[in-house]
CSV table of C-alpha atoms in Angstrom, one decimal:
chain,number,residue,atom,x,y,z
B,4,UNK,CA,24.5,109.0,-23.4
B,5,UNK,CA,25.5,112.8,-24.2
B,6,UNK,CA,23.7,114.0,-21.1
B,7,UNK,CA,25.7,111.5,-18.7
B,8,UNK,CA,28.3,113.9,-18.0
B,9,UNK,CA,29.5,116.1,-14.3
B,10,UNK,CA,27.9,119.1,-15.8
B,11,UNK,CA,24.7,119.7,-17.3
B,12,UNK,CA,25.6,121.4,-20.8
B,13,UNK,CA,23.5,124.4,-22.5
B,14,UNK,CA,21.3,123.6,-25.3
B,15,UNK,CA,23.2,124.9,-27.6
B,16,UNK,CA,26.5,122.9,-26.6
B,17,UNK,CA,24.3,119.4,-26.5
B,18,UNK,CA,22.8,120.6,-30.0
B,19,UNK,CA,26.2,120.7,-31.7
B,20,UNK,CA,27.8,117.7,-29.8
B,21,UNK,CA,24.9,115.9,-31.6
B,22,UNK,CA,24.9,117.4,-34.8
B,23,UNK,CA,21.5,118.6,-34.4
B,24,UNK,CA,19.6,122.2,-34.8
B,25,UNK,CA,18.4,123.5,-31.5
B,26,UNK,CA,14.9,123.2,-32.8
B,27,UNK,CA,15.1,119.8,-33.4
B,28,UNK,CA,16.7,118.8,-30.5
B,29,UNK,CA,14.0,120.9,-28.3
B,30,UNK,CA,11.4,119.0,-29.7
B,31,UNK,CA,13.3,115.5,-29.0
B,32,UNK,CA,14.0,116.6,-25.4
B,33,UNK,CA,10.4,117.6,-24.3
B,34,UNK,CA,8.9,114.3,-24.6
B,35,UNK,CA,11.8,113.2,-22.2
B,36,UNK,CA,11.3,115.9,-20.1
B,37,UNK,CA,7.6,115.1,-19.7
B,38,UNK,CA,8.3,111.8,-18.6
B,39,UNK,CA,10.9,113.1,-15.8
B,40,UNK,CA,14.1,111.6,-17.1
B,41,UNK,CA,15.5,115.0,-17.5
B,42,UNK,CA,15.5,118.6,-16.6
B,43,UNK,CA,15.6,121.9,-18.1
B,44,UNK,CA,17.1,124.9,-16.2
B,45,UNK,CA,17.8,128.3,-16.6
B,46,UNK,CA,21.6,128.8,-16.9
B,47,UNK,CA,22.7,130.5,-13.7
B,48,UNK,CA,25.3,133.0,-15.7
B,49,UNK,CA,23.0,133.2,-18.7
B,50,UNK,CA,19.3,133.2,-18.1
B,51,UNK,CA,18.3,133.2,-22.0
B,52,UNK,CA,20.2,129.9,-22.0
B,53,UNK,CA,18.9,126.5,-20.7
B,54,UNK,CA,21.1,123.8,-19.1
B,55,UNK,CA,20.0,120.2,-19.4
B,56,UNK,CA,20.6,117.3,-17.2
B,57,UNK,CA,19.7,113.7,-16.3
B,58,UNK,CA,17.2,113.4,-13.3
B,59,UNK,CA,17.3,110.6,-11.2
B,60,UNK,CA,14.9,108.6,-13.1
B,61,UNK,CA,17.0,109.4,-16.2
B,62,UNK,CA,20.3,108.2,-14.6
B,63,UNK,CA,18.4,105.0,-13.7
B,64,UNK,CA,17.1,104.5,-17.1
B,65,UNK,CA,20.6,104.9,-18.5
B,66,UNK,CA,21.8,102.2,-16.1
B,67,UNK,CA,19.7,99.9,-17.8
B,68,UNK,CA,20.0,100.9,-21.2
B,69,UNK,CA,24.2,101.2,-21.6
B,70,UNK,CA,24.5,97.6,-22.1
B,71,UNK,CA,21.7,97.3,-24.5
B,72,UNK,CA,23.4,100.4,-26.3
B,73,UNK,CA,26.8,98.6,-25.7
B,74,UNK,CA,25.3,95.5,-27.5
B,75,UNK,CA,23.9,97.1,-30.3
B,76,UNK,CA,27.2,99.3,-31.3
B,77,UNK,CA,29.3,95.5,-30.7
B,78,UNK,CA,26.4,94.3,-33.0
B,79,UNK,CA,27.1,97.1,-35.9
B,80,UNK,CA,30.5,96.5,-35.6
B,81,UNK,CA,30.1,92.6,-36.5
B,82,UNK,CA,27.8,93.6,-39.4
B,83,UNK,CA,30.0,95.6,-40.9
B,84,UNK,CA,32.8,93.1,-41.0
B,85,UNK,CA,35.7,95.4,-39.9
B,86,UNK,CA,38.0,94.5,-36.9
B,87,UNK,CA,39.0,97.9,-36.7
B,88,UNK,CA,36.6,100.5,-37.1
B,89,UNK,CA,39.0,103.3,-36.6
B,90,UNK,CA,38.3,104.0,-40.3
B,91,UNK,CA,34.7,104.0,-40.2
B,92,UNK,CA,34.9,106.4,-37.3
B,93,UNK,CA,37.1,108.8,-39.4
B,94,UNK,CA,35.1,108.6,-42.0
B,95,UNK,CA,32.2,109.8,-39.8
B,96,UNK,CA,33.9,112.5,-38.3
B,97,UNK,CA,34.8,113.7,-41.5
B,98,UNK,CA,31.2,113.8,-43.1
B,99,UNK,CA,29.9,115.4,-39.8
B,100,UNK,CA,32.7,117.9,-38.7
B,101,UNK,CA,34.1,118.5,-42.2
B,102,UNK,CA,37.6,117.0,-40.9
B,103,UNK,CA,39.8,114.4,-42.3
């Protein structure tokens, strides 16, 4: 889902977005790259940096996965017993980014 965007993000940008360190993210992306679900290419403006994007196969698989992803999130909301998840999301943001 984090790669489902118009432009391919840099590895560092994606790591920050996912609240992961670059080394862990790279290790987690390698199997997806081997399966042909994403592509890593040098950034055209900075060859030291890599950009990551979904391949056609990755986009096709994402189309299949989104309904499952949405249902899982809905199930979690039901299990938490909250009609309004705004407070939970605010708490999670506070924990992950130090914001209130």
